[in-house]
Amino acid sequence: AQKVTQAQTEISVVEKEDVTLDCVYETRDTTYYLFWYKQPPSGELVFLIRRNSFDEQNEISGRYSWNFQKSTSSFNFTITASQVVDSAVYFCALSEAVEAAGNKLTFGGGTRVLVKP
Amino acid sequence: DAGITQSPRHKVTETGTPVTLRCHQTENHRYMYWYRQDPGHGLRLIHYSYGVKDTDKGEVSDGYSVSRSKTEDFLLTLESATSSQTSVYFCAISESKAAKNIQYFGAGTRLSVL
C-alpha cells in the first residue's frame, strides 16, 4: 500500500523567511509520480508540481523549489523568501503509473503554513 | 480553469437522508474522481471512474455509491447519510496519459450531516 507522510502539521514563519515542507512516501512501485498541491484559505486545490520517479533533478519555479531524493523516499518543498500570500495548506501526493486504472492519488495529511507579516 | 463544477457547494442534511453530489466537467476528460477531505487525513479517494459506466472503489468507499451515465457527469450518492460523512468533498479530473496525469480539482462541496 502507498503512504505519504507529512510530519509537520503546521509551520509558522515571518515574512521573508524560507520554509521547507517535508514529504516522505512509501511505495512498492518502481514507476510513480509525486505531486504538490496548495490549498489557500479560499479552499480550492491548486496544482503546483508533478515529478516522476525517473527524474531526480531538482526543480525551481520562482520562489518555489523541490528536492526529490529517491534514496530517502522524500520529496521536499521549499518556499524562499516567504510572503503572506503563501499562507495555505500544502499537500504532497503520490500516484502509481497505471494508466488503465487512472492515477489515484494518495495524499499526505497536509502542512499548514502561516506567514506572518 | 479545468472546467469542473461541483453542486451544491454547501449542503446541510439530516442523518438517514439520501444525498447526491454532482460533478460536471466540460472538457471530455476520461477519468473522474471523488475525494473527501478531513482534518489530519488530507484527501482520501472515495470512488473513481475511468469511463462511462466504468467505476471502481477507492480507499473509503463504504456508505457511498457513484454513477457515470455521461462523460461529463459523475454523481456521488450517500444512500443514508451519517454524521461521519460530514466532510468537504472534492471532485477531480485527469487525462492520465503519461504526460497528462495531473489531477485538477473542483471547488469542493461542504456537507454537514446533523
Tab-separated table of C-alpha atoms in Angstrom:
chain	number	residue	atom	x	y	z
A	1	ALA	CA	0.000	0.000	0.000
A	2	GLN	CA	1.104	3.510	-0.709
A	3	LYS	CA	1.616	6.019	2.036
A	4	VAL	CA	2.567	9.681	2.214
A	5	THR	CA	3.673	11.291	5.453
A	6	GLN	CA	3.883	15.000	6.090
A	7	ALA	CA	5.197	15.096	9.619
A	8	GLN	CA	4.846	18.855	10.042
A	9	THR	CA	1.223	19.719	10.687
A	10	GLU	CA	1.791	23.470	10.982
A	11	ILE	CA	4.669	25.843	10.358
A	12	SER	CA	4.663	29.492	11.274
A	13	VAL	CA	7.221	31.886	9.814
A	14	VAL	CA	7.742	35.594	9.474
A	15	GLU	CA	7.606	37.077	6.013
A	16	LYS	CA	10.826	36.721	4.005
A	17	GLU	CA	11.937	33.660	5.898
A	18	ASP	CA	12.481	30.444	3.996
A	19	VAL	CA	10.291	27.470	4.830
A	20	THR	CA	10.795	23.814	3.926
A	21	LEU	CA	7.975	21.309	3.915
A	22	ASP	CA	8.872	17.663	4.324
A	23	CYS	CA	7.248	14.808	2.439
A	24	VAL	CA	8.164	11.156	2.851
A	25	TYR	CA	6.490	8.464	0.805
A	26	GLU	CA	6.236	4.694	0.659
A	27	THR	CA	5.507	2.649	-2.438
A	28	ARG	CA	6.434	-0.702	-3.908
A	29	ASP	CA	6.172	0.585	-7.442
A	30	THR	CA	9.267	1.423	-9.439
A	31	THR	CA	7.334	3.888	-11.558
A	32	TYR	CA	5.327	6.512	-9.746
A	33	TYR	CA	4.528	10.196	-9.666
A	34	LEU	CA	4.790	12.737	-6.885
A	35	PHE	CA	2.766	15.917	-6.629
A	36	TRP	CA	2.419	19.028	-4.532
A	37	TYR	CA	-0.845	20.920	-4.217
A	38	LYS	CA	-1.634	24.185	-2.477
A	39	GLN	CA	-4.913	24.871	-0.704
A	40	PRO	CA	-5.257	28.571	0.143
A	41	PRO	CA	-7.799	29.774	2.716
A	42	SER	CA	-10.404	30.043	-0.048
A	43	GLY	CA	-10.417	26.233	-0.181
A	44	GLU	CA	-9.597	25.300	-3.755
A	45	LEU	CA	-6.775	22.915	-4.566
A	46	VAL	CA	-4.088	24.277	-6.833
A	47	PHE	CA	-1.636	22.025	-8.633
A	48	LEU	CA	1.997	23.079	-8.131
A	49	ILE	CA	4.257	20.366	-9.498
A	50	ARG	CA	4.460	16.791	-10.729
A	51	ARG	CA	7.632	14.714	-10.673
A	52	ASN	CA	8.059	11.164	-11.999
A	53	SER	CA	10.220	8.578	-10.286
A	54	PHE	CA	12.832	8.585	-13.038
A	55	ASP	CA	13.568	12.262	-12.803
A	56	GLU	CA	15.560	13.189	-9.730
A	57	GLN	CA	16.546	16.625	-10.880
A	58	ASN	CA	15.614	19.356	-8.506
A	59	GLU	CA	13.247	21.958	-9.830
A	60	ILE	CA	12.894	25.643	-9.213
A	61	SER	CA	9.939	27.787	-10.134
A	62	GLY	CA	10.282	31.338	-8.933
A	63	ARG	CA	10.398	31.240	-5.137
A	64	TYR	CA	9.415	27.577	-5.065
A	65	SER	CA	11.864	24.698	-5.266
A	66	TRP	CA	11.575	20.970	-4.887
A	67	ASN	CA	14.140	18.406	-3.806
A	68	PHE	CA	13.437	14.815	-4.831
A	69	GLN	CA	15.654	12.167	-3.222
A	70	LYS	CA	14.773	8.620	-4.155
A	71	SER	CA	17.341	7.214	-1.721
A	72	THR	CA	15.415	8.625	1.218
A	73	SER	CA	11.943	8.477	-0.405
A	74	SER	CA	11.492	12.178	0.095
A	75	PHE	CA	10.111	14.997	-1.999
A	76	ASN	CA	10.587	18.204	-0.049
A	77	PHE	CA	9.284	21.629	-0.957
A	78	THR	CA	10.957	24.927	-0.116
A	79	ILE	CA	9.446	28.378	-0.312
A	80	THR	CA	12.164	31.010	-0.422
A	81	ALA	CA	11.545	34.490	0.937
A	82	SER	CA	8.020	33.629	2.023
A	83	GLN	CA	5.157	36.044	1.535
A	84	VAL	CA	1.790	36.372	3.242
A	85	VAL	CA	0.135	35.008	0.095
A	86	ASP	CA	1.981	31.740	0.668
A	87	SER	CA	-0.178	31.082	3.710
A	88	ALA	CA	-2.030	27.897	2.856
A	89	VAL	CA	-2.191	24.188	3.441
A	90	TYR	CA	0.216	22.262	1.253
A	91	PHE	CA	-0.357	18.660	0.303
A	92	CYS	CA	2.102	16.122	-1.008
A	93	ALA	CA	0.605	13.259	-3.011
A	94	LEU	CA	1.702	10.045	-4.716
A	95	SER	CA	0.242	8.044	-7.580
A	96	GLU	CA	1.073	4.847	-9.374
A	97	ALA	CA	1.690	4.974	-13.081
A	98	VAL	CA	-1.021	2.530	-14.123
A	99	GLU	CA	-2.915	4.226	-16.895
A	100	ALA	CA	-5.781	1.750	-17.229
A	101	ALA	CA	-6.866	2.327	-13.653
A	102	GLY	CA	-6.352	6.036	-13.731
A	103	ASN	CA	-3.886	7.655	-11.410
A	104	LYS	CA	-5.400	7.505	-7.974
A	105	LEU	CA	-3.717	9.907	-5.605
A	106	THR	CA	-2.641	9.098	-2.081
A	107	PHE	CA	-2.322	12.304	-0.097
A	108	GLY	CA	-0.344	13.227	2.952
A	109	GLY	CA	-2.140	14.886	5.829
A	110	GLY	CA	-1.036	18.331	4.764
A	111	THR	CA	1.119	21.042	6.297
A	112	ARG	CA	-0.426	24.363	7.197
A	113	VAL	CA	1.922	27.265	6.554
A	114	LEU	CA	1.239	30.569	8.225
A	115	VAL	CA	3.313	33.501	7.045
A	116	LYS	CA	3.119	36.483	9.353
A	117	PRO	CA	3.847	39.978	8.112
B	1	ASP	CA	-9.694	26.602	-15.191
B	2	ALA	CA	-10.263	22.880	-15.770
B	3	GLY	CA	-13.986	23.341	-16.373
B	4	ILE	CA	-15.172	21.452	-13.279
B	5	THR	CA	-18.351	22.426	-11.493
B	6	GLN	CA	-19.493	20.871	-8.254
B	7	SER	CA	-23.033	21.243	-6.973
B	8	PRO	CA	-24.253	22.039	-4.478
B	9	ARG	CA	-21.390	23.958	-2.908
B	10	HIS	CA	-22.886	23.682	0.555
B	11	LYS	CA	-25.453	21.322	1.976
B	12	VAL	CA	-26.860	20.608	5.393
B	13	THR	CA	-28.867	17.446	5.798
B	14	GLU	CA	-30.172	15.138	8.463
B	15	THR	CA	-28.936	11.712	9.410
B	16	GLY	CA	-30.589	8.991	7.387
B	17	THR	CA	-31.480	11.085	4.360
B	18	PRO	CA	-30.090	10.383	0.892
B	19	VAL	CA	-27.758	12.959	-0.619
B	20	THR	CA	-26.392	13.278	-4.143
B	21	LEU	CA	-23.458	15.456	-5.086
B	22	ARG	CA	-22.794	16.299	-8.684
B	23	CYS	CA	-19.562	16.857	-10.552
B	24	HIS	CA	-19.802	18.276	-14.050
B	25	GLN	CA	-16.911	18.742	-16.453
B	26	THR	CA	-16.863	20.469	-19.800
B	27	GLU	CA	-13.659	19.154	-21.354
B	28	ASN	CA	-14.431	15.490	-22.066
B	29	HIS	CA	-11.851	14.065	-19.677
B	30	ARG	CA	-11.900	10.303	-19.293
B	31	TYR	CA	-11.070	9.993	-15.610
B	32	MET	CA	-13.053	11.454	-12.753
B	33	TYR	CA	-12.571	11.058	-9.014
B	34	TRP	CA	-14.338	11.777	-5.760
B	35	TYR	CA	-12.306	12.553	-2.628
B	36	ARG	CA	-13.222	13.610	0.854
B	37	GLN	CA	-11.123	15.942	2.957
B	38	ASP	CA	-10.986	15.635	6.720
B	39	PRO	CA	-8.588	17.279	9.182
B	40	GLY	CA	-5.404	15.274	9.622
B	41	HIS	CA	-6.224	12.920	6.770
B	42	GLY	CA	-5.573	15.049	3.756
B	43	LEU	CA	-7.778	13.885	0.905
B	44	ARG	CA	-8.903	10.300	0.586
B	45	LEU	CA	-10.275	8.670	-2.522
B	46	ILE	CA	-13.885	7.512	-2.337
B	47	HIS	CA	-14.638	6.299	-5.867
B	48	TYR	CA	-13.319	6.925	-9.324
B	49	SER	CA	-14.406	6.453	-12.907
B	50	TYR	CA	-12.378	5.527	-15.968
B	51	GLY	CA	-15.187	5.922	-18.467
B	52	VAL	CA	-18.945	5.999	-18.890
B	53	LYS	CA	-20.460	3.358	-16.616
B	54	ASP	CA	-16.962	2.274	-15.545
B	55	THR	CA	-16.354	2.947	-11.867
B	56	ASP	CA	-14.394	1.438	-9.030
B	57	LYS	CA	-13.930	1.829	-5.312
B	58	GLY	CA	-11.307	3.857	-3.581
B	59	GLU	CA	-9.916	3.802	-0.085
B	60	VAL	CA	-13.048	4.963	1.776
B	61	SER	CA	-15.984	3.773	-0.328
B	62	ASP	CA	-18.243	2.340	2.391
B	63	GLY	CA	-21.551	4.206	2.523
B	64	TYR	CA	-21.069	5.802	-0.899
B	65	SER	CA	-22.112	4.908	-4.420
B	66	VAL	CA	-21.384	6.608	-7.726
B	67	SER	CA	-22.747	6.727	-11.223
B	68	ARG	CA	-21.465	7.995	-14.525
B	69	SER	CA	-24.043	7.808	-17.294
B	70	LYS	CA	-22.448	10.580	-19.339
B	71	THR	CA	-18.823	11.563	-19.810
B	72	GLU	CA	-19.414	14.961	-18.299
B	73	ASP	CA	-21.226	13.976	-15.104
B	74	PHE	CA	-20.047	11.966	-12.119
B	75	LEU	CA	-22.511	11.643	-9.257
B	76	LEU	CA	-21.705	10.716	-5.674
B	77	THR	CA	-24.572	9.390	-3.561
B	78	LEU	CA	-24.771	8.915	0.151
B	79	GLU	CA	-27.635	6.432	0.417
B	80	SER	CA	-28.320	7.199	4.071
B	81	ALA	CA	-26.172	10.000	5.369
B	82	THR	CA	-24.394	9.637	8.707
B	83	SER	CA	-22.621	12.204	10.846
B	84	SER	CA	-19.276	10.599	9.972
B	85	GLN	CA	-19.848	11.679	6.382
B	86	THR	CA	-19.707	15.329	7.359
B	87	SER	CA	-16.779	16.464	5.258
B	88	VAL	CA	-15.636	18.511	2.315
B	89	TYR	CA	-15.991	16.597	-0.930
B	90	PHE	CA	-13.809	17.268	-3.943
B	91	CYS	CA	-14.229	16.078	-7.481
B	92	ALA	CA	-11.194	15.806	-9.737
B	93	ILE	CA	-10.480	15.025	-13.368
B	94	SER	CA	-7.423	13.844	-15.250
B	95	GLU	CA	-6.407	12.550	-18.609
B	96	SER	CA	-3.985	10.012	-17.166
B	97	LYS	CA	-1.790	9.805	-20.180
B	98	ALA	CA	1.854	9.738	-19.153
B	99	ALA	CA	2.344	13.402	-19.771
B	100	LYS	CA	-1.074	14.473	-18.576
B	101	ASN	CA	-1.862	12.572	-15.396
B	102	ILE	CA	-2.250	15.689	-13.354
B	103	GLN	CA	-5.495	15.882	-11.425
B	104	TYR	CA	-7.422	19.115	-11.362
B	105	PHE	CA	-9.962	19.699	-8.680
B	106	GLY	CA	-13.348	21.311	-8.408
B	107	ALA	CA	-14.113	23.929	-5.775
B	108	GLY	CA	-15.483	21.405	-3.307
B	109	THR	CA	-18.809	20.720	-1.604
B	110	ARG	CA	-19.110	21.251	2.119
B	111	LEU	CA	-21.567	18.712	3.540
B	112	SER	CA	-22.859	18.755	7.094
B	113	VAL	CA	-24.894	15.812	8.364
B	114	LEU	CA	-26.753	16.666	11.546
